[in-house]
Amino acid sequence: MATRSGISRGFSRSLVGTSLGLLFMSQGVAAQESDFGQDCRPVPIHVFTNLGNNSHFLTMHEPQKVFLQSSRPDYRYDGIAYHAYPTKALNSVGVSRLYSPSANVHFYTASSSDKSAFKSRYPDAVDEGIDHYAPQGMGGGAVEIVRFSRPNGQAGTRFAGSSADIQSLTQSGMVRDSVSFHAFPRGMATAGMPVSRCEPGPIYRFMHKQATATFLTPSEAEKKFVESNRPDYQYQGIAFYAHGPDATTTPGVNRFYNPTTQTHFYTSSDAERASYASSGAINEGINFAVQPPSKAVAADLAKVYRLRHPSTQRFLYAVSESERDSWIKTYGFKDDGALMTCLKVSKPSTSGTNKAPTVTLTAPAFLASTPASAKLTATATDTDGTISKVEFYNGAVKLGETTAAPHEYNWANIAPGSYAVLAVAIDDKGARGTSNTLPVVVAASPAVFSDAQKNAARLLTQATFGIKSQAEIDGVAASGVNGWLNQQFALGWNSHVAYVDAAKSREGKVKEEHAYEAIWQQWLNEPGQLRARMSFALSQIFVISNIAPDLDTYAMASYMDLLNRNAFGNYRTLLGEVTLHPAMGYYLNMQGSKKADPVKGTHPNENYAREVLQLFSIGLYKLNTDGSRVIGGDGKPISTYDETVVKGFARAFSGWNFAGNNTSDPKVFDPAKENWLEPMQAWEMMHETGTKQLLDGKVLPASQTARKDLDDALDTIFNHPNVGPFIGRQLIQRFVTSNPSPAYIGRVAAAFNNNGSGVRGDLKAVLTAVLTDAEARSLAGISAPSWGKQREPVIRFANYLRGLNATSPTGRNKIWYLDDADEGLGQSPLLAPSVFNFFSPNYRQPGPLAAANLVAPEFQITTETSMVGQLNFFAKLVKNASYGSGDTKLTLNLDALNTLAADPVKLVDALNLQFMNGLMTESTRTVMLTKLAAISATKPVDRTKAALTLLSLSPEFAIQK
Amino acid sequence: MLTRRQFLHLLGGSAAAGLGGFADLRNIAAAADLNMKAAGEDYRALIMLFMFGGNDGNNTVVPTASGEYSQYAAGRTSVLALPTAQLLPLTITNTPGRTFGLHPAMTGMQGLINTGKAGIVANVGPLIVPTTKAQLRARSVPLPNDLYSHSDQQQQWQSSISDGAPRTGWGGRLGDLVAASNGTNRTSTCISVTGNNLFEVGTTLTSFKVSPGNQFGFDFYKGPTSTEPLSQGITELMAMNSPSLFEGAWKDVIARAIENQKILADALATATPFTTTFPNTGLGQQFQMIARLIRVRQALGLKRQVFFASIGGFDTHGDDQLQRQTELLGAISGAVTAFYNATVEMDVANQVTTFTASDFNRTFRSNGKGSDHAWGNHHFVVGGAVDGGKMHGTFPTMGVDGPDDTGGGHFIPTTSVDQYSATLAKWFGVSVGDMPTILPGIGRFPVSDLGFMKTVT
C-alpha cells in the first residue's frame, strides 16, 4: 500500500474513521481574484517535533493537531509556530509540504527550486501540496521564518521565527538554510494581524460505499490519500467551494467523527456541536467555513442538505435538491433539516456576464530615505462598466482606497523593509480585478558599523587574504591592532615542500602545479594570514618566476618556505638565504657563475648582482629616509652605483653552485648535480680572487673566500641607508596604500633602521610600523582622492573564496595558472613575466592618477583586455558558485547570504562590512539596493549572485582604502 | 629549455602619464567592400615590435667576411659563437667588403631582406648626443640615465627620452599629432595587442588594449540600455562620481573595456579572413590581430595608426641562451613574415611598417654561459616602404675592447634611438616643424633621416 505521508499513514481509526493530514485548498483557484474573495485572518500554524529525528512538522489544520496529540506519541506538540493564511490570500505565497518516507522527514518551502532540490535529494519525496499561505514581504508585522537544517547532511529541518529561536538553533549546531518565507509571529495578538482577502477553495466529497456516509475534506493531500489507500471510499468530485476556518465573519464548520456509528458529521451550529460531542463523537475541529448569503451573489450560492439515516445514524451531505431526493429514496435517509450555505459547485468566477476590471500598478521599487513615502499609482479599466473604487494593499494589509481617477495612493511613513504591494479594482457591479504585485524596498539606515569595526575590517583587508566572518572582525576589534599582530606573529605555516611531498606520494609524481596549490592552501586555509600575506609580498620583491626559465617544483616550494620562514625575521638573514637559494641562483644565474676567464674572455654573471641592487635592496638612486631622492649639487638624483659596482658584486658572488657536490672538484662545478632544497655552496677555485668594487667606495680586499666575500657584499647592501625606505615603501604599497606620505615611509624606514632595541632589519618591527602607523589606521585620511590602492587581482579572488567559505571535497585546490589576461586574472603567484614582477612600484596609470603625480602599481596589469578577463572570471565564479571541478572543486557557500537576500538591505549591509570594510558609500548602496530589489524576492539566490557580481567590479571593492 | 609557458605573453612595461579622456569608437560604417583598399587611400601604420629582456643582437646579425667573423668568433668564444655554416646568407647591397649572415632561425626575415622588403639598422641605442669611445672614457658628454637597467632602457627606447623621467612615449606623441585625422575613432589611433606600455602613451591619448586571442566583451553585461538589473547596476556603478582617483581609474578601464571592446569586436566581425597563415605562437596571434584591425580600418574610419606588439624572454644570462634565442627569433621571423604577406594581400604593404626595439644588446663577451646587459643593438625595419636589403647606420667593429666597445663588451651606439625614430616618424607624416615635438632630442644629432624609408610618394 503506497503511503503518502508519514503523518497520514495509519490514521485510520475504523471503517470510515479517518482523520488525515488536512490541507485546505491548494490548486484549482484562479490566480485572479474572484468575486468570492472575502476578508480572512491568519490562523495558527501548529508545530510538532518528530522525536525520531528532531525534525519539525507544521500544520495549519486543527483536526490534524488534535489527532497527532492523541494518537502519535512519536510526535511532540510544541505549540504554535507562527500565523499564516489558510487559503490563497492577496500577496501570499503557498508553503508546500513534502514528505520523504525513507528519511521520515517533512519539508516545507515556498520556493519551487527549493522543492526540486529536496526531491532530487530524496527521490521518494512526495509533494503533499500547500499547507498554508505565507504573506509576501514584511507588511502588517510579518517576520522572517528561517529554516535550519540538521548538521552534516542529516535529514530534518526546524524553523525559527524570532531572533531567540535563531540564536538557539544556531547554538545547537544546526545550519541556517538559504531560503525563508514570512509569517506573523507567535504571540502576536490576533486582533493585530492584518486582514487579507482570501479565495475560497474546493471541498472534496467522498461516499463510503458500505457505510453509505459522506466524508468531506478541503485537503488535496487528504483527498489523494483516500483515493490511493481507501478503496472503500468513492470519490464524488468537488462538492462546493468554501473559505478556510479563518473567515472573519463566517461560521466555521466543525468536523466530528463518531466512533460508534463510524461516520463523520459536519456542523456550524453551536448547539449541535455541544450535543453531538456529548454523544461520544470526537470533535476534530474546524474544517472549513460556511458562506453567509450576504457575502456573495445569490445565484452563486449552493445549498448543502444534511441527511440522516434513522437507524445507522450516519450522514449524507447532498448539494442539490435532486440529489437529496434521490438519496432519500435510494438509501432510506431522512432530511435532517440542517442546511449549510456554501459556494456553488462550479469553479468560482465572475458572476453573470459582467466582465471584471483590469488594473495595473506602478510603485517605486526602492526608497532610500527613511521615513519613506511612496506614491502608488493604479490604472484601472472596465470594458463593460465603470470603476467604482481601487483598493491598495501592502502585503495583506489594505492601505486605503480611491473612488475616482487618478487612482493614486500616497503611502507614507514606511518603515525600512521589503514589501509587496498590489491594487484591486472593483467595478460598478462588484466584480474585482487584481493588479500585478510589485516589490517595494525601503532601505534601512545603513547598519551602523563602529569605527572599531571598520578599522578591524580594514586591518583584516590589508593584512589577510580575506575576511571570513563578522565574528572575525569583532575579534580583531576586541583584541586591537597590536593584539592581533602579536597573535599572528606567533602563528606558523605548513611547509610547502611537505605539501609537494604529500602530492608526490598521492599522485606518484611531482608537477609544477603542486607548488601553486601549496600557496593557495596557505592563503585560503591557514590561520597565519599575516605571514601568508608577507611571504606573498616578499615574493613580489624577491621575485622568482616559473615563466622563464622553468623552475623545479621543489625549488619553488622550498623558496616559499624560505620566505615564510623569514617573513617575521631579519632582512639580512632573508637576503642571505634568498641569495644562496638554488631557485634564485638558477633564476638570476648566480648558480654556476664563475670567475673571469682571460683566455676565453668571459666574466662573472652580472644578472643577480644587478637585480639584487636594483630590485631587492637599494634601487637606482640614493634615497633620504623618507624615500625621496637625494639631489646632488647639479640638481639631479644621485645614482647608487655604476657598472663598476655591478661588476664588483658579480665578482663577489662568483663560485657558487648546487649543494651536495664535491666542491673541491672543479669538474663537477659545471654542470653540478641539481639540489633544489639546500643553499648553494662555494667552489673556491671558481671564485674571483681579486678586489671587488662595492657601494660607496667600499672595496673588498683580494683573496677572501667566496663565503667571506658574499657576506661582506651582502652586509654592504644591508647597511646601505636606502634599504629601509626602499623596502619599507614597497611593503606599504603591498599592504596599505600606493602613495604613502614621505613621513609614513620615514617612520617605517626608521623601524627598519632600529627596531627599538638597536637591531637593524627586523621585519616584524617593519611590518608593525606599516600596519600600526597612524596613516594606515586613520579613518579620516582615507577619503583623500590620493589614498588607497587597487586590491591585487589574486587577492580579490582569495577574498571571495575565503569570504564565501569555499570548500572542496578533499580540502585541496587546483588553482594553477591565473596569469592569462583573457581568461584569468593577469596575475598568479610565482608566474610574473620577469624579475620586475607583474607591476612596478612606480607604475603610473595614464590619466588623472598620473596627472596628480601618483603611482598605481596594480594598474600596470589592469588593461582593457585584462579587465574584461577579470570581469568574466568573477562573474563566472559567482554564477557557478564554484571554481574548478572534481574532488578539488571549491564550492562557495552562499547560504547565509541567500538567507539575508530576502531583504536586500541586510544582504548589502553584510557585503559592505565583509568586503568593503563598512565603508560603502550611500550612492553605491543605492545602486545595489535598487537593482537587488528589482529581482524577485522569491529568487534569493539570484539576488545574492547579482550582488556578488556587482560587488566584484564595484570601485569600492576593487580599491582598498 | 623553452616550454609552452614561455610563449604566453611575456609582458614588460613601464610608466607613463597624460590621458585626457577618450573618444568612443563609434560610427562603424559597415560596408561590404571596406576590406579593400580604396583608390588613393591615405593610410599609414607603424608597428613597434618590442623584444623584452634585451635581444642578443650580436648573434642576430653576424659579420661573415673572414676577418670580421674571426674577431666575432674569438670574442664570443665557443660558448656563444654561431658557426658560419649555420648563418643565413644576406645579400646586403650597400656594404662593399663586408658581408653578413642572419641568425639561423630567421629564414622568413632572410627572405624579406634579400628581396628588399626589410632592412637592418645597425648599432642603435639611446644617446643624449653623438658619443665616441674617447668621449665616454673622458666622461666629456652626457650619457643616458641608467644604462643597462631593463626598466629604464625599455622606457628610453619607447619614449626616445634618455635624460629625464619620460611620461609619454613617442608613439603616443605621434598619436596625439595625427588623432584628428581619425575622426571620431581617436581611441583606435594607438592600439596595443600586448598590454600596457609607455610607447603609446601620449598627452591626450593612450593605448587601447586589444586581446590577440579575440576575446571581447564582458559576457554578463547586456549594454547600457538593458533593463536587466545586473546590467543596469553595472551601468549605474560606472556612472557614479568617485572622488577617489583610484576608483576613477578603475571605472575608466571598465568603461573603455566593455564599451569600446564591443565596438571593435563588431568591426572585426566584418573582416574577411586572410589567405596568409599566421604561425600559432603568441606573437603570431598578436600580428594576426593587428592585420585584422588594419583590414577593418575603413569601417572604423582610420587613416593613421600606431601598434605595439611584444615578445619577452630575451634576458639570456644563462646557459640556455642559444636555444632560447633560436626559439624567440624564429617566432619573430615567422610572425613578421606572415604579417608582411598579409599586408601584401591587403594591398597596404607600402602603407605599413614594422620595426623592432629591445631593452639593449647583450654583452659581446660571455659570462661563461650566456651574456649580460649591454647597449647598442641591431634592428629590423620591415615593409614595402623600407629601403630594404641594406645595412643602414654603421655596423660596429667586432672585437673585445675594440673601437666601438666601452670596454665592458658593450657597443657604443653609432645611431641614436632619436634618429631611428625620426626616420620612421617622417615616413609616418611628421613634418620638420613637428619633429621636435615628437622627438625632443633630435636636434642634437646631425642627421634626422637615416634614409632607410623611401620617400613618400
mmCIF file of N, CA, C and O in Angstrom, chain A residues 483-546:
data_model
loop_
_atom_site.group_PDB
_atom_site.id
_atom_site.type_symbol
_atom_site.label_atom_id
_atom_site.label_comp_id
_atom_site.label_asym_id
_atom_site.label_seq_id
_atom_site.Cartn_x
_atom_site.Cartn_y
_atom_site.Cartn_z
ATOM 1 N N GLY A 483 47.332 43.565 19.463
ATOM 2 C CA GLY A 483 46.964 42.241 19.956
ATOM 3 C C GLY A 483 46.847 41.251 18.808
ATOM 4 O O GLY A 483 47.362 40.132 18.879
ATOM 5 N N TRP A 484 46.180 41.710 17.746
ATOM 6 C CA TRP A 484 46.027 40.820 16.593
ATOM 7 C C TRP A 484 47.371 40.522 15.949
ATOM 8 O O TRP A 484 47.663 39.385 15.601
ATOM 9 N N LEU A 485 48.193 41.558 15.800
ATOM 10 C CA LEU A 485 49.509 41.338 15.188
ATOM 11 C C LEU A 485 50.306 40.321 16.000
ATOM 12 O O LEU A 485 50.940 39.421 15.439
ATOM 13 N N ASN A 486 50.258 40.439 17.317
ATOM 14 C CA ASN A 486 51.029 39.511 18.149
ATOM 15 C C ASN A 486 50.507 38.084 18.010
ATOM 16 O O ASN A 486 51.293 37.138 17.986
ATOM 17 N N GLN A 487 49.186 37.949 17.918
ATOM 18 C CA GLN A 487 48.641 36.607 17.663
ATOM 19 C C GLN A 487 49.185 36.061 16.355
ATOM 20 O O GLN A 487 49.592 34.901 16.246
ATOM 21 N N GLN A 488 49.174 36.908 15.344
ATOM 22 C CA GLN A 488 49.601 36.473 14.021
ATOM 23 C C GLN A 488 51.097 36.157 13.981
ATOM 24 O O GLN A 488 51.509 35.200 13.338
ATOM 25 N N PHE A 489 51.889 36.991 14.665
ATOM 26 C CA PHE A 489 53.338 36.752 14.655
ATOM 27 C C PHE A 489 53.665 35.377 15.238
ATOM 28 O O PHE A 489 54.674 34.768 14.893
ATOM 29 N N ALA A 490 52.791 34.897 16.126
ATOM 30 C CA ALA A 490 53.076 33.630 16.802
ATOM 31 C C ALA A 490 52.678 32.411 15.964
ATOM 32 O O ALA A 490 53.026 31.294 16.312
ATOM 33 N N LEU A 491 51.937 32.656 14.879
ATOM 34 C CA LEU A 491 51.436 31.519 14.095
ATOM 35 C C LEU A 491 52.440 31.097 13.026
ATOM 36 O O LEU A 491 53.085 31.938 12.400
ATOM 37 N N GLY A 492 52.537 29.801 12.818
ATOM 38 C CA GLY A 492 53.463 29.271 11.823
ATOM 39 C C GLY A 492 52.795 29.079 10.472
ATOM 40 O O GLY A 492 51.843 29.772 10.132
ATOM 41 N N TRP A 493 53.320 28.137 9.713
ATOM 42 C CA TRP A 493 52.740 27.828 8.420
ATOM 43 C C TRP A 493 53.018 26.370 8.107
ATOM 44 O O TRP A 493 53.893 25.755 8.719
ATOM 45 N N ASN A 494 52.283 25.818 7.194
ATOM 46 C CA ASN A 494 52.510 24.440 6.773
ATOM 47 C C ASN A 494 53.524 24.426 5.636
ATOM 48 O O ASN A 494 53.373 25.171 4.656
ATOM 49 N N SER A 495 54.503 23.559 5.765
ATOM 50 C CA SER A 495 55.588 23.528 4.785
ATOM 51 C C SER A 495 55.072 23.250 3.376
ATOM 52 O O SER A 495 54.298 22.317 3.151
ATOM 53 N N HIS A 496 55.522 24.056 2.427
ATOM 54 C CA HIS A 496 55.149 23.843 1.029
ATOM 55 C C HIS A 496 55.881 22.628 0.460
ATOM 56 O O HIS A 496 55.353 21.925 -0.388
ATOM 57 N N VAL A 497 57.098 22.411 0.934
ATOM 58 C CA VAL A 497 57.829 21.214 0.492
ATOM 59 C C VAL A 497 57.081 19.968 0.955
ATOM 60 O O VAL A 497 56.927 18.996 0.205
ATOM 61 N N ALA A 498 56.560 20.014 2.194
ATOM 62 C CA ALA A 498 55.805 18.861 2.697
ATOM 63 C C ALA A 498 54.555 18.647 1.849
ATOM 64 O O ALA A 498 54.149 17.509 1.592
ATOM 65 N N TYR A 499 53.931 19.747 1.383
ATOM 66 C CA TYR A 499 52.752 19.609 0.517
ATOM 67 C C TYR A 499 53.137 18.877 -0.772
ATOM 68 O O TYR A 499 52.431 17.972 -1.218
ATOM 69 N N VAL A 500 54.277 19.279 -1.353
ATOM 70 C CA VAL A 500 54.711 18.638 -2.602
ATOM 71 C C VAL A 500 55.040 17.172 -2.356
ATOM 72 O O VAL A 500 54.702 16.299 -3.154
ATOM 73 N N ASP A 501 55.680 16.900 -1.199
ATOM 74 C CA ASP A 501 55.965 15.501 -0.849
ATOM 75 C C ASP A 501 54.678 14.682 -0.792
ATOM 76 O O ASP A 501 54.600 13.574 -1.326
ATOM 77 N N ALA A 502 53.668 15.256 -0.129
ATOM 78 C CA ALA A 502 52.403 14.529 0.019
ATOM 79 C C ALA A 502 51.750 14.314 -1.346
ATOM 80 O O ALA A 502 51.212 13.239 -1.632
ATOM 81 N N ALA A 503 51.821 15.338 -2.182
ATOM 82 C CA ALA A 503 51.237 15.216 -3.523
ATOM 83 C C ALA A 503 51.970 14.146 -4.319
ATOM 84 O O ALA A 503 51.369 13.373 -5.066
ATOM 85 N N LYS A 504 53.267 14.111 -4.109
ATOM 86 C CA LYS A 504 54.091 13.126 -4.823
ATOM 87 C C LYS A 504 53.682 11.711 -4.414
ATOM 88 O O LYS A 504 53.500 10.834 -5.261
ATOM 89 N N SER A 505 53.514 11.495 -3.119
ATOM 90 C CA SER A 505 53.152 10.138 -2.694
ATOM 91 C C SER A 505 51.717 9.818 -3.095
ATOM 92 O O SER A 505 51.386 8.667 -3.363
ATOM 93 N N ARG A 506 50.865 10.837 -3.158
ATOM 94 C CA ARG A 506 49.472 10.609 -3.541
ATOM 95 C C ARG A 506 49.344 10.328 -5.027
ATOM 96 O O ARG A 506 48.627 9.424 -5.450
ATOM 97 N N GLU A 507 50.046 11.114 -5.840
ATOM 98 C CA GLU A 507 49.853 11.041 -7.288
ATOM 99 C C GLU A 507 50.985 10.308 -8.004
ATOM 100 O O GLU A 507 50.922 10.095 -9.213
ATOM 101 N N GLY A 508 52.015 9.972 -7.267
ATOM 102 C CA GLY A 508 53.101 9.219 -7.857
ATOM 103 C C GLY A 508 54.035 10.052 -8.714
ATOM 104 O O GLY A 508 54.903 9.526 -9.388
ATOM 105 N N LYS A 509 53.837 11.370 -8.707
ATOM 106 C CA LYS A 509 54.746 12.225 -9.467
ATOM 107 C C LYS A 509 54.678 13.640 -8.920
ATOM 108 O O LYS A 509 53.753 13.986 -8.182
ATOM 109 N N VAL A 510 55.662 14.422 -9.326
ATOM 110 C CA VAL A 510 55.691 15.818 -8.908
ATOM 111 C C VAL A 510 55.356 16.681 -10.108
ATOM 112 O O VAL A 510 55.895 16.478 -11.198
ATOM 113 N N LYS A 511 54.448 17.625 -9.918
ATOM 114 C CA LYS A 511 54.094 18.547 -11.002
ATOM 115 C C LYS A 511 54.296 19.969 -10.502
ATOM 116 O O LYS A 511 54.090 20.252 -9.321
ATOM 117 N N GLU A 512 54.627 20.864 -11.428
ATOM 118 C CA GLU A 512 54.855 22.248 -11.019
ATOM 119 C C GLU A 512 53.609 22.830 -10.360
ATOM 120 O O GLU A 512 53.680 23.675 -9.472
ATOM 121 N N GLU A 513 52.438 22.321 -10.778
ATOM 122 C CA GLU A 513 51.193 22.852 -10.238
ATOM 123 C C GLU A 513 51.085 22.642 -8.728
ATOM 124 O O GLU A 513 50.405 23.393 -8.034
ATOM 125 N N HIS A 514 51.752 21.600 -8.218
ATOM 126 C CA HIS A 514 51.688 21.358 -6.776
ATOM 127 C C HIS A 514 52.234 22.550 -5.997
ATOM 128 O O HIS A 514 51.780 22.848 -4.900
ATOM 129 N N ALA A 515 53.225 23.216 -6.565
ATOM 130 C CA ALA A 515 53.800 24.366 -5.867
ATOM 131 C C ALA A 515 52.775 25.491 -5.746
ATOM 132 O O ALA A 515 52.717 26.191 -4.737
ATOM 133 N N TYR A 516 51.941 25.655 -6.785
ATOM 134 C CA TYR A 516 50.921 26.715 -6.719
ATOM 135 C C TYR A 516 49.810 26.323 -5.744
ATOM 136 O O TYR A 516 49.296 27.142 -4.989
ATOM 137 N N GLU A 517 49.454 25.031 -5.778
ATOM 138 C CA GLU A 517 48.410 24.566 -4.855
ATOM 139 C C GLU A 517 48.813 24.829 -3.403
ATOM 140 O O GLU A 517 47.989 25.246 -2.588
ATOM 141 N N ALA A 518 50.082 24.579 -3.106
ATOM 142 C CA ALA A 518 50.549 24.784 -1.728
ATOM 143 C C ALA A 518 50.365 26.238 -1.316
ATOM 144 O O ALA A 518 49.975 26.540 -0.183
ATOM 145 N N ILE A 519 50.636 27.140 -2.248
ATOM 146 C CA ILE A 519 50.476 28.566 -1.945
ATOM 147 C C ILE A 519 49.018 28.886 -1.640
ATOM 148 O O ILE A 519 48.695 29.543 -0.651
ATOM 149 N N TRP A 520 48.124 28.387 -2.485
ATOM 150 C CA TRP A 520 46.699 28.702 -2.272
ATOM 151 C C TRP A 520 46.152 28.003 -1.037
ATOM 152 O O TRP A 520 45.260 28.534 -0.364
ATOM 153 N N GLN A 521 46.681 26.814 -0.717
ATOM 154 C CA GLN A 521 46.256 26.174 0.532
ATOM 155 C C GLN A 521 46.557 27.108 1.702
ATOM 156 O O GLN A 521 45.730 27.301 2.583
ATOM 157 N N GLN A 522 47.766 27.673 1.673
ATOM 158 C CA GLN A 522 48.146 28.564 2.768
ATOM 159 C C GLN A 522 47.248 29.801 2.793
ATOM 160 O O GLN A 522 46.743 30.185 3.844
ATOM 161 N N TRP A 523 47.048 30.379 1.644
ATOM 162 C CA TRP A 523 46.255 31.612 1.582
ATOM 163 C C TRP A 523 44.815 31.387 2.050
ATOM 164 O O TRP A 523 44.245 32.203 2.758
ATOM 165 N N LEU A 524 44.246 30.281 1.589
ATOM 166 C CA LEU A 524 42.812 30.098 1.821
ATOM 167 C C LEU A 524 42.502 29.536 3.196
ATOM 168 O O LEU A 524 41.452 29.818 3.752
ATOM 169 N N ASN A 525 43.407 28.724 3.730
ATOM 170 C CA ASN A 525 43.012 27.939 4.889
ATOM 171 C C ASN A 525 43.767 28.215 6.173
ATOM 172 O O ASN A 525 43.275 27.895 7.241
ATOM 173 N N GLU A 526 44.983 28.735 6.064
ATOM 174 C CA GLU A 526 45.782 28.772 7.288
ATOM 175 C C GLU A 526 45.457 29.993 8.138
ATOM 176 O O GLU A 526 45.215 31.074 7.615
ATOM 177 N N PRO A 527 45.496 29.803 9.461
ATOM 178 C CA PRO A 527 45.219 30.944 10.354
ATOM 179 C C PRO A 527 46.324 32.001 10.307
ATOM 180 O O PRO A 527 46.059 33.172 10.567
ATOM 181 N N GLY A 528 47.532 31.601 9.947
ATOM 182 C CA GLY A 528 48.636 32.568 9.910
ATOM 183 C C GLY A 528 48.575 33.422 8.664
ATOM 184 O O GLY A 528 49.453 33.361 7.796
ATOM 185 N N GLN A 529 47.554 34.240 8.580
ATOM 186 C CA GLN A 529 47.303 35.022 7.370
ATOM 187 C C GLN A 529 48.335 36.123 7.157
ATOM 188 O O GLN A 529 48.700 36.426 6.027
ATOM 189 N N LEU A 530 48.790 36.728 8.223
ATOM 190 C CA LEU A 530 49.752 37.823 8.060
ATOM 191 C C LEU A 530 51.055 37.284 7.476
ATOM 192 O O LEU A 530 51.662 37.883 6.595
ATOM 193 N N ARG A 531 51.453 36.108 7.951
ATOM 194 C CA ARG A 531 52.658 35.501 7.404
ATOM 195 C C ARG A 531 52.449 35.182 5.918
ATOM 196 O O ARG A 531 53.327 35.403 5.081
ATOM 197 N N ALA A 532 51.253 34.697 5.609
ATOM 198 C CA ALA A 532 50.963 34.370 4.210
ATOM 199 C C ALA A 532 51.021 35.621 3.338
ATOM 200 O O ALA A 532 51.590 35.597 2.235
ATOM 201 N N ARG A 533 50.437 36.729 3.833
ATOM 202 C CA ARG A 533 50.489 37.967 3.036
ATOM 203 C C ARG A 533 51.913 38.480 2.913
ATOM 204 O O ARG A 533 52.330 38.979 1.864
ATOM 205 N N MET A 534 52.674 38.378 4.014
ATOM 206 C CA MET A 534 54.047 38.879 3.979
ATOM 207 C C MET A 534 54.876 38.049 3.006
ATOM 208 O O MET A 534 55.651 38.600 2.213
ATOM 209 N N SER A 535 54.714 36.731 3.038
ATOM 210 C CA SER A 535 55.535 35.921 2.134
ATOM 211 C C SER A 535 55.135 36.193 0.683
ATOM 212 O O SER A 535 55.980 36.193 -0.213
ATOM 213 N N PHE A 536 53.839 36.461 0.440
ATOM 214 C CA PHE A 536 53.426 36.834 -0.921
ATOM 215 C C PHE A 536 54.034 38.180 -1.311
ATOM 216 O O PHE A 536 54.551 38.353 -2.418
ATOM 217 N N ALA A 537 54.002 39.135 -0.382
ATOM 218 C CA ALA A 537 54.595 40.448 -0.674
ATOM 219 C C ALA A 537 56.086 40.296 -0.981
ATOM 220 O O ALA A 537 56.606 40.875 -1.934
ATOM 221 N N LEU A 538 56.755 39.489 -0.169
ATOM 222 C CA LEU A 538 58.195 39.295 -0.401
ATOM 223 C C LEU A 538 58.442 38.606 -1.743
ATOM 224 O O LEU A 538 59.425 38.901 -2.428
ATOM 225 N N SER A 539 57.508 37.710 -2.131
ATOM 226 C CA SER A 539 57.687 37.019 -3.415
ATOM 227 C C SER A 539 57.524 37.982 -4.586
ATOM 228 O O SER A 539 57.882 37.651 -5.715
ATOM 229 N N GLN A 540 56.959 39.151 -4.295
ATOM 230 C CA GLN A 540 56.816 40.147 -5.355
ATOM 231 C C GLN A 540 57.935 41.190 -5.309
ATOM 232 O O GLN A 540 57.973 42.102 -6.124
ATOM 233 N N ILE A 541 58.805 41.072 -4.337
ATOM 234 C CA ILE A 541 60.010 41.912 -4.304
ATOM 235 C C ILE A 541 61.214 41.044 -4.700
ATOM 236 O O ILE A 541 61.916 41.347 -5.653
ATOM 237 N N PHE A 542 61.376 39.940 -3.985
ATOM 238 C CA PHE A 542 62.452 38.987 -4.310
ATOM 239 C C PHE A 542 61.865 37.982 -5.307
ATOM 240 O O PHE A 542 61.567 36.843 -4.971
ATOM 241 N N VAL A 543 61.679 38.445 -6.544
ATOM 242 C CA VAL A 543 60.881 37.669 -7.495
ATOM 243 C C VAL A 543 61.653 36.485 -8.061
ATOM 244 O O VAL A 543 62.795 36.632 -8.506
ATOM 245 N N ILE A 544 61.027 35.309 -8.009
ATOM 246 C CA ILE A 544 61.397 34.228 -8.925
ATOM 247 C C ILE A 544 60.134 33.925 -9.715
ATOM 248 O O ILE A 544 59.026 34.230 -9.266
ATOM 249 N N SER A 545 60.277 33.363 -10.905
ATOM 250 C CA SER A 545 59.093 33.101 -11.715
ATOM 251 C C SER A 545 59.307 31.865 -12.553
ATOM 252 O O SER A 545 60.386 31.623 -13.076
ATOM 253 N N ASN A 546 58.234 31.133 -12.675
ATOM 254 C CA ASN A 546 58.284 29.914 -13.494
ATOM 255 C C ASN A 546 57.917 30.193 -14.950
ATOM 256 O O ASN A 546 57.727 29.278 -15.727
#
